[in-house]
Coordinates of C-alpha atoms and ligand atoms in Angstrom, one line a residue:
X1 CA -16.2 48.8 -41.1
X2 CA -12.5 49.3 -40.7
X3 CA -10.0 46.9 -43.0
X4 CA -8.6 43.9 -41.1
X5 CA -4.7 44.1 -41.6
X6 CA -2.2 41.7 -40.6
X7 CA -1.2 43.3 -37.2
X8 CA -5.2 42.8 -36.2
X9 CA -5.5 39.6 -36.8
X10 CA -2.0 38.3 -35.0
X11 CA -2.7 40.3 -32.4
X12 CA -6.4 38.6 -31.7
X13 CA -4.7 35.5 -32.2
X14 CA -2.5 36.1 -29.7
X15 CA -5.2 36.7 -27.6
X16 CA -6.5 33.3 -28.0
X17 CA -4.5 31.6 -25.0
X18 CA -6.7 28.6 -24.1
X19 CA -4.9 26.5 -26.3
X20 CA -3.8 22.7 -24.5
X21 CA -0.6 22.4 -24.5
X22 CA 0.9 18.7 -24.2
X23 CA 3.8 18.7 -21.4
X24 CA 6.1 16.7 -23.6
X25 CA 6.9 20.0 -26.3
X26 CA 9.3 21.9 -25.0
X27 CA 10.3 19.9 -21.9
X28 CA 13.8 19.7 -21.0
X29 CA 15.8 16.6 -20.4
X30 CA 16.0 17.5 -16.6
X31 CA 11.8 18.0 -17.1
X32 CA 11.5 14.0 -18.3
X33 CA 14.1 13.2 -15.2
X34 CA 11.8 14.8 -12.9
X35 CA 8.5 13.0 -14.5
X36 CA 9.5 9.6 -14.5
X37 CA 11.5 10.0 -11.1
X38 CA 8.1 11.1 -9.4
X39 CA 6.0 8.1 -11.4
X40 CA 8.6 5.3 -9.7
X41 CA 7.5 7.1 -6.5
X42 CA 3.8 7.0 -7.1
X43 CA 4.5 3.1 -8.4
X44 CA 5.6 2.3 -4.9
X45 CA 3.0 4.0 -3.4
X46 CA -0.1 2.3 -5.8
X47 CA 1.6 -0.8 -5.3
X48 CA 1.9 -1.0 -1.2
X49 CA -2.1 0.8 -0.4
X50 CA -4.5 -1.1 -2.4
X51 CA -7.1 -0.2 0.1
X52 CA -7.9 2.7 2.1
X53 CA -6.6 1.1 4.9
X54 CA -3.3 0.3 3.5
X55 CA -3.5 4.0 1.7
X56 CA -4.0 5.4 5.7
X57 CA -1.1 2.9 6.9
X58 CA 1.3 3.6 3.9
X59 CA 0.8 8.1 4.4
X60 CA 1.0 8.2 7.9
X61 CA 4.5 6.1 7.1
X62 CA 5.4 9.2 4.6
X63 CA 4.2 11.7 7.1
X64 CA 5.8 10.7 9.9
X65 CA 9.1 10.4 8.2
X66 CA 8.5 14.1 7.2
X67 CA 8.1 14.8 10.9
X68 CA 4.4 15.1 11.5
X69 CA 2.8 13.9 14.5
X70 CA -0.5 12.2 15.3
X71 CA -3.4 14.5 16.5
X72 CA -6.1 13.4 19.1
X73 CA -9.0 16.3 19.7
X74 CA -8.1 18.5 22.7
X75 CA -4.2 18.1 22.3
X76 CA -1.8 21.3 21.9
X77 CA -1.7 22.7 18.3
X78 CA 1.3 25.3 17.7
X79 CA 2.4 27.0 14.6
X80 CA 4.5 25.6 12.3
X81 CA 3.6 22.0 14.0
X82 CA 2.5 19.4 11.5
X83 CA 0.1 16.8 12.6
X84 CA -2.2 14.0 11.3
X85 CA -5.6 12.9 12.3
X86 CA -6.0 9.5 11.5
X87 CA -10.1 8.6 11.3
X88 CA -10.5 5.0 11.7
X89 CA -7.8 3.6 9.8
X90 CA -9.9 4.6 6.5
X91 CA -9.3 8.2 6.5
X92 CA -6.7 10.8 7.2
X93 CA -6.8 14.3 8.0
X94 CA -3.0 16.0 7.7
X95 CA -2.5 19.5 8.5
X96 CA 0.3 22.3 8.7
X97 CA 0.0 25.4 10.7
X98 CA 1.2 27.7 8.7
X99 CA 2.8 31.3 9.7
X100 CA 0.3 33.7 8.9
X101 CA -3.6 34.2 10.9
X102 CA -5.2 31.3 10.2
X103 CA -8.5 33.6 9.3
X104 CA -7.4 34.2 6.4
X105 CA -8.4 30.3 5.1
X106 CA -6.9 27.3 5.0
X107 CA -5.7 26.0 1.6
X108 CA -7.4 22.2 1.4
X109 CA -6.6 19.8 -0.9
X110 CA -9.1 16.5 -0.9
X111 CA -8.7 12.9 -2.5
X112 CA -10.4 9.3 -2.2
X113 CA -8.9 6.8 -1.1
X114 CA -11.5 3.7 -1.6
X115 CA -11.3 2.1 -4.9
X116 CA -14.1 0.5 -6.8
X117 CA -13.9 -3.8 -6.1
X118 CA -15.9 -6.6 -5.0
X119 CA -16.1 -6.6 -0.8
X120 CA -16.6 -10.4 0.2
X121 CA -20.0 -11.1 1.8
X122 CA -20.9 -11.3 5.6
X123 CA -21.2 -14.7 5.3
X124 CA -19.6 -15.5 1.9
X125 CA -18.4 -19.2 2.0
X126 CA -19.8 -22.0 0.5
X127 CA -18.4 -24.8 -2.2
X128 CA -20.9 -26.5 -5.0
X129 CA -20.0 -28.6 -7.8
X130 CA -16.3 -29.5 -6.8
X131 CA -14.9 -25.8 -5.8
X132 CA -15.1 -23.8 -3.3
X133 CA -16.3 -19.9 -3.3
X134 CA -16.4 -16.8 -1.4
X135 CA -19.2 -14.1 -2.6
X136 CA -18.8 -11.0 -3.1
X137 CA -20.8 -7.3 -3.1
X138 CA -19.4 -4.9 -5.7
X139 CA -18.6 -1.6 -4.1
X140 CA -18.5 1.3 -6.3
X141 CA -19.1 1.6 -10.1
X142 CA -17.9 -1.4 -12.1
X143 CA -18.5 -2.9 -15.2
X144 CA -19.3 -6.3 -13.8
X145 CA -17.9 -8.4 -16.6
X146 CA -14.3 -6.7 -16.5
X147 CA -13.8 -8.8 -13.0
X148 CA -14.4 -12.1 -14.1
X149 CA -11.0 -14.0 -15.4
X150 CA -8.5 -11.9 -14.0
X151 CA -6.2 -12.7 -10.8
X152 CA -7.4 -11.1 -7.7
X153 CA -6.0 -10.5 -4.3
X154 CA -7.6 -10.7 -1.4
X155 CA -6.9 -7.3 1.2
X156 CA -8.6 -6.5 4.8
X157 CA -8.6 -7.4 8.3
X158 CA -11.0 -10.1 10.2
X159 CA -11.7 -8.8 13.9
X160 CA -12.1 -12.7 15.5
X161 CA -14.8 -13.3 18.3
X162 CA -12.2 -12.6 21.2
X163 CA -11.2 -9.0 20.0
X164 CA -7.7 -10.2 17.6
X165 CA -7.1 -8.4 14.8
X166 CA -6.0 -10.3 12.1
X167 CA -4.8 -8.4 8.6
X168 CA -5.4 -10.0 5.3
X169 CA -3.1 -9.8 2.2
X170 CA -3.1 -12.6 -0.3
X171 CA -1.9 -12.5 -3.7
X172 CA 0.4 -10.0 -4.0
X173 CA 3.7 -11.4 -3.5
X174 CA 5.1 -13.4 -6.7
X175 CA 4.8 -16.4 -4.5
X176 CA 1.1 -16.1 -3.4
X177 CA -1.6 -18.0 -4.7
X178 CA -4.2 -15.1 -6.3
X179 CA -8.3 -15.5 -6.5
X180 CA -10.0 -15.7 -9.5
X181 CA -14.0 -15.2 -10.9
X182 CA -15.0 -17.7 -13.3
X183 CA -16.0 -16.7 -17.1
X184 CA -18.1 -18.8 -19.4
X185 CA -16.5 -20.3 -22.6
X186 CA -17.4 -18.6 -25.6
X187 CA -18.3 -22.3 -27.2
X188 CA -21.3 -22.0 -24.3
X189 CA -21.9 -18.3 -24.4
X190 CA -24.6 -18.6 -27.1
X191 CA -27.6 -17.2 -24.4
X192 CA -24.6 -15.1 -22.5
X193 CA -23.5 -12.9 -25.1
X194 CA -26.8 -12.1 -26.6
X195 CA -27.3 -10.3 -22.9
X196 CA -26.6 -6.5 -22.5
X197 CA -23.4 -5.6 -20.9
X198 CA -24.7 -5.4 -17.4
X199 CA -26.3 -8.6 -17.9
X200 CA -23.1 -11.1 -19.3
X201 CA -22.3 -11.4 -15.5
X202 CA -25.3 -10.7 -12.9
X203 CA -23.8 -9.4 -9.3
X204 CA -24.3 -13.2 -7.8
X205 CA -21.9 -14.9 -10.3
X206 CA -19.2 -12.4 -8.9
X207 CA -18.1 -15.3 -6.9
X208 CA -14.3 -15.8 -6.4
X209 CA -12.9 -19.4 -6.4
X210 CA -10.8 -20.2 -3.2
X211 CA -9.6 -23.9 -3.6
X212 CA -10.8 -27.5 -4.4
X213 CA -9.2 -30.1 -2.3
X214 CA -12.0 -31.7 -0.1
X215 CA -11.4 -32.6 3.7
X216 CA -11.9 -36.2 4.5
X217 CA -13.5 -39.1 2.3
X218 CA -16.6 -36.9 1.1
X219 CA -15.5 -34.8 -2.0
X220 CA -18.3 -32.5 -1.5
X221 CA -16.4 -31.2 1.7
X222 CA -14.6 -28.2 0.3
X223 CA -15.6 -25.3 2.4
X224 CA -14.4 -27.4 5.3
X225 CA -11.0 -28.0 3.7
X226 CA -11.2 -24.4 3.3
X227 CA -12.3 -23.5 6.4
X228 CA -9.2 -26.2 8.1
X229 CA -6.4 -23.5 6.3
X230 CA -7.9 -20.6 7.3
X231 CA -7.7 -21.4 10.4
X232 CA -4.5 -22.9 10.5
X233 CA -3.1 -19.7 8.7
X234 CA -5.1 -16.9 10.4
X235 CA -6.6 -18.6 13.7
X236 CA -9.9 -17.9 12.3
X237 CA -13.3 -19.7 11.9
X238 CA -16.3 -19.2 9.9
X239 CA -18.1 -17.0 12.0
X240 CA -15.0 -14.5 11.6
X241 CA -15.8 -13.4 8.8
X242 CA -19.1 -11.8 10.1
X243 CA -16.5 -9.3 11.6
X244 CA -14.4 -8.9 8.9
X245 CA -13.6 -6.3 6.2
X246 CA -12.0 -8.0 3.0
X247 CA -11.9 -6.8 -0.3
X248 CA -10.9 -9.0 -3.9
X249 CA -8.7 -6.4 -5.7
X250 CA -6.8 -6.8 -9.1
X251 CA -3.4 -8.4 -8.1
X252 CA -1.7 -6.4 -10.7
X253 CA 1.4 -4.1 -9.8
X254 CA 1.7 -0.9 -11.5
X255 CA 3.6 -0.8 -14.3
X256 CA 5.1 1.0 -17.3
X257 CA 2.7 1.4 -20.8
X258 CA 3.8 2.1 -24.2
X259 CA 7.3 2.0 -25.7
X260 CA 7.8 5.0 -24.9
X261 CA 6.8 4.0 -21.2
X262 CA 4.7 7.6 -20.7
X263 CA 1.7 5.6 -19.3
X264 CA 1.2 3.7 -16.2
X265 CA -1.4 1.2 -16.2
X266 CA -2.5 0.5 -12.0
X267 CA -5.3 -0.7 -10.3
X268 CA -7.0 2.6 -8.3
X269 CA -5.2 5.5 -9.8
X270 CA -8.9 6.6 -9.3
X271 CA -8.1 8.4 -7.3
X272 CA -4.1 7.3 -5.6
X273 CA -3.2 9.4 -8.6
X274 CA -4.6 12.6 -6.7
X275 CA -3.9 11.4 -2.8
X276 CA -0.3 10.9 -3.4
X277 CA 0.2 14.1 -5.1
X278 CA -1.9 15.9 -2.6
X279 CA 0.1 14.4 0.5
X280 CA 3.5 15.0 -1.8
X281 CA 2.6 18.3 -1.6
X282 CA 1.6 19.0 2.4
X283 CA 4.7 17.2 3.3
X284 CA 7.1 18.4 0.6
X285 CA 6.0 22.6 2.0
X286 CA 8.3 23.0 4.5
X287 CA 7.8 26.4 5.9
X288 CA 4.2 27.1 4.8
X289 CA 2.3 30.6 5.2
X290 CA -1.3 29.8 4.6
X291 CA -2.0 26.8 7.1
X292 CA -2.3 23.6 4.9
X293 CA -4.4 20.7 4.9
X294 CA -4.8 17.3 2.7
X295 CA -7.4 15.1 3.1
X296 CA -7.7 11.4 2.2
X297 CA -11.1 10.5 2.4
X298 CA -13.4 7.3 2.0
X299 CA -16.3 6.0 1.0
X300 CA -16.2 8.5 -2.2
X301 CA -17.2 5.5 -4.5
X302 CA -20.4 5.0 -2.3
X303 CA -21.6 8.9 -2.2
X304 CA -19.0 10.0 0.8
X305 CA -21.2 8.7 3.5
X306 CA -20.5 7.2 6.9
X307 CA -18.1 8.2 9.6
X308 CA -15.2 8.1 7.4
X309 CA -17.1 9.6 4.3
X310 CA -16.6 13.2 3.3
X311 CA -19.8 13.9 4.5
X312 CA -18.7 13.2 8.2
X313 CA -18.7 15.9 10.6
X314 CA -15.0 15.0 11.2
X315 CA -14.1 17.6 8.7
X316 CA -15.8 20.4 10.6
X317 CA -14.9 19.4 14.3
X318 CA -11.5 19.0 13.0
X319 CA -11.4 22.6 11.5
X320 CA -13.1 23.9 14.7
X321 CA -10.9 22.5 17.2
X322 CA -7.7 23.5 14.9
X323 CA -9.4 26.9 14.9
X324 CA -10.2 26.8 18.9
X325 CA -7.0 26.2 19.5
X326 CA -5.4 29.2 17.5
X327 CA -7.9 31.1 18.9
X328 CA -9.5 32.0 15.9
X329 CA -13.1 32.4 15.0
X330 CA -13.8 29.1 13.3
X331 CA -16.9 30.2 10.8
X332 CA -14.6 32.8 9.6
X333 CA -11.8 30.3 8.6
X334 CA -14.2 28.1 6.8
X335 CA -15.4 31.3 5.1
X336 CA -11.8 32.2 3.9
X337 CA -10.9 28.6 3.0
X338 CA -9.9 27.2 -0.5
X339 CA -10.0 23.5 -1.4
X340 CA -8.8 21.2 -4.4
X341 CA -11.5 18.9 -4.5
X342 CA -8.7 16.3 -6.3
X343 CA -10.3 13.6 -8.1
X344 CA -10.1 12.2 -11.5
X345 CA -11.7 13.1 -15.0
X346 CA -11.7 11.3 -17.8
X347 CA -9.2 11.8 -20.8
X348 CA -10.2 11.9 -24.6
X349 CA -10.3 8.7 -26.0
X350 CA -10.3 8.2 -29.7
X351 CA -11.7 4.6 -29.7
X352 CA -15.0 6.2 -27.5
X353 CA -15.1 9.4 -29.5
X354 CA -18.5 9.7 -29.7
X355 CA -19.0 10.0 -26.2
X356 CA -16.6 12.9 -25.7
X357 CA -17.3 16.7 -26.8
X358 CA -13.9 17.7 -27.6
X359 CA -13.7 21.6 -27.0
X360 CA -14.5 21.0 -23.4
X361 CA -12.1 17.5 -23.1
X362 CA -9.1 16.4 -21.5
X363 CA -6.7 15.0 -23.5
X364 CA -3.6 12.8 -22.5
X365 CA -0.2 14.8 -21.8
X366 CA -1.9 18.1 -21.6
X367 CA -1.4 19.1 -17.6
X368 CA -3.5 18.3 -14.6
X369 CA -7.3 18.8 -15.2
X370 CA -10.1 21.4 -13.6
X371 CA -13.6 21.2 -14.2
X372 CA -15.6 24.4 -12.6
X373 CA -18.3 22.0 -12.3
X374 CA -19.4 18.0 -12.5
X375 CA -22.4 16.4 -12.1
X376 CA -25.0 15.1 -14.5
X377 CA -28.4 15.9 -16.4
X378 CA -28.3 19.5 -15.6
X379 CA -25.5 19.5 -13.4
X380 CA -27.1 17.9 -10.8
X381 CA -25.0 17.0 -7.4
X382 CA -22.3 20.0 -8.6
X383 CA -21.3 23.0 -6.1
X384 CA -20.2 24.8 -9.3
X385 CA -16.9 27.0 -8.5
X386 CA -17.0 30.7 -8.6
X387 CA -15.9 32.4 -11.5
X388 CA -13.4 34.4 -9.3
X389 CA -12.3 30.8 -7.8
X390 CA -11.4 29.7 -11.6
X391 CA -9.7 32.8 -11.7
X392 CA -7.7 32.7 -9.0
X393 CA -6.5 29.2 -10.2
X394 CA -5.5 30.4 -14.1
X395 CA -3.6 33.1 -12.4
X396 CA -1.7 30.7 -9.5
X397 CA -0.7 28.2 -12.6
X398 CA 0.2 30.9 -15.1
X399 CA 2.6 32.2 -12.3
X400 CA 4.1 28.8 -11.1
X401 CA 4.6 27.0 -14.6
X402 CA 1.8 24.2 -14.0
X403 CA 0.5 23.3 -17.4
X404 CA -3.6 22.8 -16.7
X405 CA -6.6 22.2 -19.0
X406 CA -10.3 22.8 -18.5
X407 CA -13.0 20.0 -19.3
X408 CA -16.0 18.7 -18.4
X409 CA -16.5 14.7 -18.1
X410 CA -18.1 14.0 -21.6
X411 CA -20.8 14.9 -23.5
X412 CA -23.6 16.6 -21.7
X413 CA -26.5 14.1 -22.5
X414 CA -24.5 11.5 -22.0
X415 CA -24.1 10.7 -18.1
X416 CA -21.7 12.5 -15.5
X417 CA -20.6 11.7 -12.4
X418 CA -19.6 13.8 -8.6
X419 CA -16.8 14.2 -6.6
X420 CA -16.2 15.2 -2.6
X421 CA -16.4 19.3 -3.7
X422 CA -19.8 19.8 -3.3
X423 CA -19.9 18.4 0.3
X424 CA -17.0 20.6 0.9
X425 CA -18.5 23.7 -0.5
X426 CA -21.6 23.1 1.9
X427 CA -19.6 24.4 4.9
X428 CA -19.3 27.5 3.2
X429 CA -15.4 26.9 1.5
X430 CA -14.3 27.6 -2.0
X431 CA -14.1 24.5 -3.9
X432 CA -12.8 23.1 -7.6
X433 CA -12.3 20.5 -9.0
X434 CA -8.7 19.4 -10.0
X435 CA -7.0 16.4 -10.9
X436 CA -5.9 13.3 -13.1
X437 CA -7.1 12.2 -16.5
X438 CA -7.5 8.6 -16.8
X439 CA -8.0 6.0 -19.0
X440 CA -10.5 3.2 -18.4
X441 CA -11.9 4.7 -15.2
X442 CA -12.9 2.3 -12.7
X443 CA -11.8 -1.2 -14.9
X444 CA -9.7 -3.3 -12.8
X445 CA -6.6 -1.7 -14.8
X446 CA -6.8 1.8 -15.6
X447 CA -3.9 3.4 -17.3
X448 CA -2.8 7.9 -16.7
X449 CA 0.4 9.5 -18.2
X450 CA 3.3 10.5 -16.0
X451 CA 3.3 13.8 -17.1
X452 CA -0.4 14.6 -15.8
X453 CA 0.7 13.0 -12.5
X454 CA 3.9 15.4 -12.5
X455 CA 1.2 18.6 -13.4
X456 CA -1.0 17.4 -10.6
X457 CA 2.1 17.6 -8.4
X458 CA 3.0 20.4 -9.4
X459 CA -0.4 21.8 -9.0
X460 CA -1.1 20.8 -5.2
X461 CA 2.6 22.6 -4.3
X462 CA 1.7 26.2 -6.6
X463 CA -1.4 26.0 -4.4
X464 CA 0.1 25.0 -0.7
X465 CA 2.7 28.3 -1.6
Ligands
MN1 MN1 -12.7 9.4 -7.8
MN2 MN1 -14.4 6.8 -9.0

């Protein structure tokens, strides 16, 4: 065996380049400018689409200020046009035609729009002992017991018996009243706290309190009283809400954490904090070559079913028709297509270490995340990227300066979750995963740095060049 000299070893260090590198060391003042400049624009954009609704409402908004126009199957595509296919009000489709054959694949990013929170009832009013309720079906994953006690807003739109839509949005301006789920005082929660977590607070005591004043001389009568506002407010009557779509989210804004202010804690940065990034990046490529396209879907939280789900055949009709209409043979540009799937992963968190196998992590400040695969108990659900996909990522971010790391959610045995990519990758397209960190995934508050946001930005434009 030769001698190992000095020269040997530096030089197979060297070699050793996966190494996470936190954004913060060796960024430049006009680097931190740029972070916290984009992180006041994703503030205003967490704070004004709570909802996929209001997320369709507040990027069409964007788009159209950037000059895109709205797309209806059959109507003229050209390139270099921009357009937007909006799918229901719950999902949006934006794409850029870019310069060169559209065979050669369209560069796709996709993000969720739904957040996880409680969805009132179909029929969800009633009062008992003195106050007045509406109740509520959790959508998504939630621990149950991080909803109770904290001020909620109420978001959505009621479609009345004669046709009217009516939108909802109460409890976000200072001057709104909020919502609220009752907790049980710890002097009483003898039998409550001896429960396992997913027991403190069963799915029917996710009721929100609405009010307390009874109509007339019989106190019992709060759901008229109730009933009396909401239809002096909103023209609406108790059979309304059979029609309606209204959702109880956190009424906190986004804001600032730490005293170094590196963190923002939001409600639904799962995952705003990859569809703002995403549609940054379509609308901020002005003259693109490959044609572009950025998805905001729904129903993610539910498994990406339904019309507006990423299991829709929207996607495919959309990229046939765009195909048609370039004349181009539609299975090849699937074929020769690339997508982000852009969702969230979860960061390193030293109070849950256990959890968390730390060679394969992401931690906090070190660059926007991909995982090659998700999925759980033998990477069930995953469509597990390509080794030449991973590849052709490295070599993109090494070029355009995007500081990245790879992980995995946690620990193998210990759960996993899925994202939109493997419904993607089904119509034959190059998918991977790539997106945010966060902290406290899916609690009403969860908190991501500024810095991963800015690498996720970053990201989405290397890949749209
Ligand atoms: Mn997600
Ligand atoms: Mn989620």
């Amino acid at each position: 065996m030769a001698a190992v000299n000095k020269e040997m070893l530096d030089e197979l260090r060297g070699e050793l380049t996966y190494k996470r590198k936190n954004v913060y060391t060796n960024a430049t003042e006009e680097d931190l400018v740029k972070i916290n400049d984009y992180a006041k624009l994703y503030c205003e954009y967490l704070d004004a689409a709570k909802t996929e609704r209001e997320a369709v409402k507040k990027s069409i908004e964007i788009a159209s200020a950037a000059g895109f126009k709205p797309y209806d199957f059959g109507d003229k595509i050209e390139v270099g046009g921009k357009y937007y296919y909006n799918n229901r009000g719950r999902a949006l489709y934006l794409f850029a035609i870019g310069s060169e054959n559209i065979e050669n694949g369209i560069r796709i990013s996709a993000a969720h729009i739904d957040s996880p929170r409680l969805d009132l009832k179909q029929n969800p009013l009633y009062d008992e002992g003195n106050m007045g309720f509406l109740k509520t079906h959790y959508y998504g994953g939630i621990k149950k017991y991080q909803w109770t006690a904290i001020p909620l807003a109420l978001h959505g739109v009621i479609i009345t018996g004669d046709g009217k839509s009516v939108d909802v949005c109460i409890g976000e301006d200072d001057s709104d009243p909020v919502f609220y789920i009752n907790d049980l005082l710890p002097h009483l929660g003898a039998d409550q706290m001896s429960k396992t977590a997913s027991q403190i607070i069963p799915g029917e005591k996710l009721n929100i309190l609405v009010g307390s004043i009874p109509l007339g001389d019989d106190s019992s009568d709060i759901k008229l009283g109730i009933l009396k506002l909401l239809s002096e407010k909103y023209g609406i009557k108790e059979e309304d809400f059979l029609s309606a779509e209204i959702s109880a989210v956190p009424a906190f804004k986004a804001r600032d954490i730490g005293f170094d202010r590196s963190i923002i804690g939001a409600y639904g940065h799962d995952d705003r904090v990859c569809a703002y990034p995403a549609l940054s990046a379509i609308i901020e490529t002005e003259k693109p070559v490959h044609t572009l396209m950025t998805i905001l879907a729904d129903k993610e939280e539910t498994g990406s079913g339904g019309n507006t789900g990423m299991k829709s055949d929207i996607f495919t009709d959309l990229i046939a028709e765009i195909s048609a209409a370039l004349g181009a043979n539609e299975r090849k540009v699937r074929a020769n297509s690339k997508c982000l799937s852009a969702d969230v992963n979860a960061i390193f968190d030293p109070n849950f270490a256990d959890v968390y196998e730390t060679k394969n992590s992401a931690f906090l400040n070190c660059g926007v995340v991909m995982s090659k695969y998700t999925g759980a108990r033998g990477k069930s659900g995953t469509s597990d990227a390509s080794a030449e996909m991973v590849a052709f990522i490295r070599d993109l971010f090494a070029k355009e300066g995007v500081i990245w790391q790879s992980a995995e959610l946690g620990k193998v045995d210990q759960g996993g979750g899925g994202t939109v990519a493997v419904y993607i990758a089904n119509h034959n397209i190059e998918v991977i995963d790539l997106g945010v960190g966060v902290i406290s995934m899916h609690a009403p508050y969860e908190a991501i740095s500024k810095a991963d946001l800015y690498m996720a930005y970053k990201a989405f434009l290397a890949f749209n060049k």
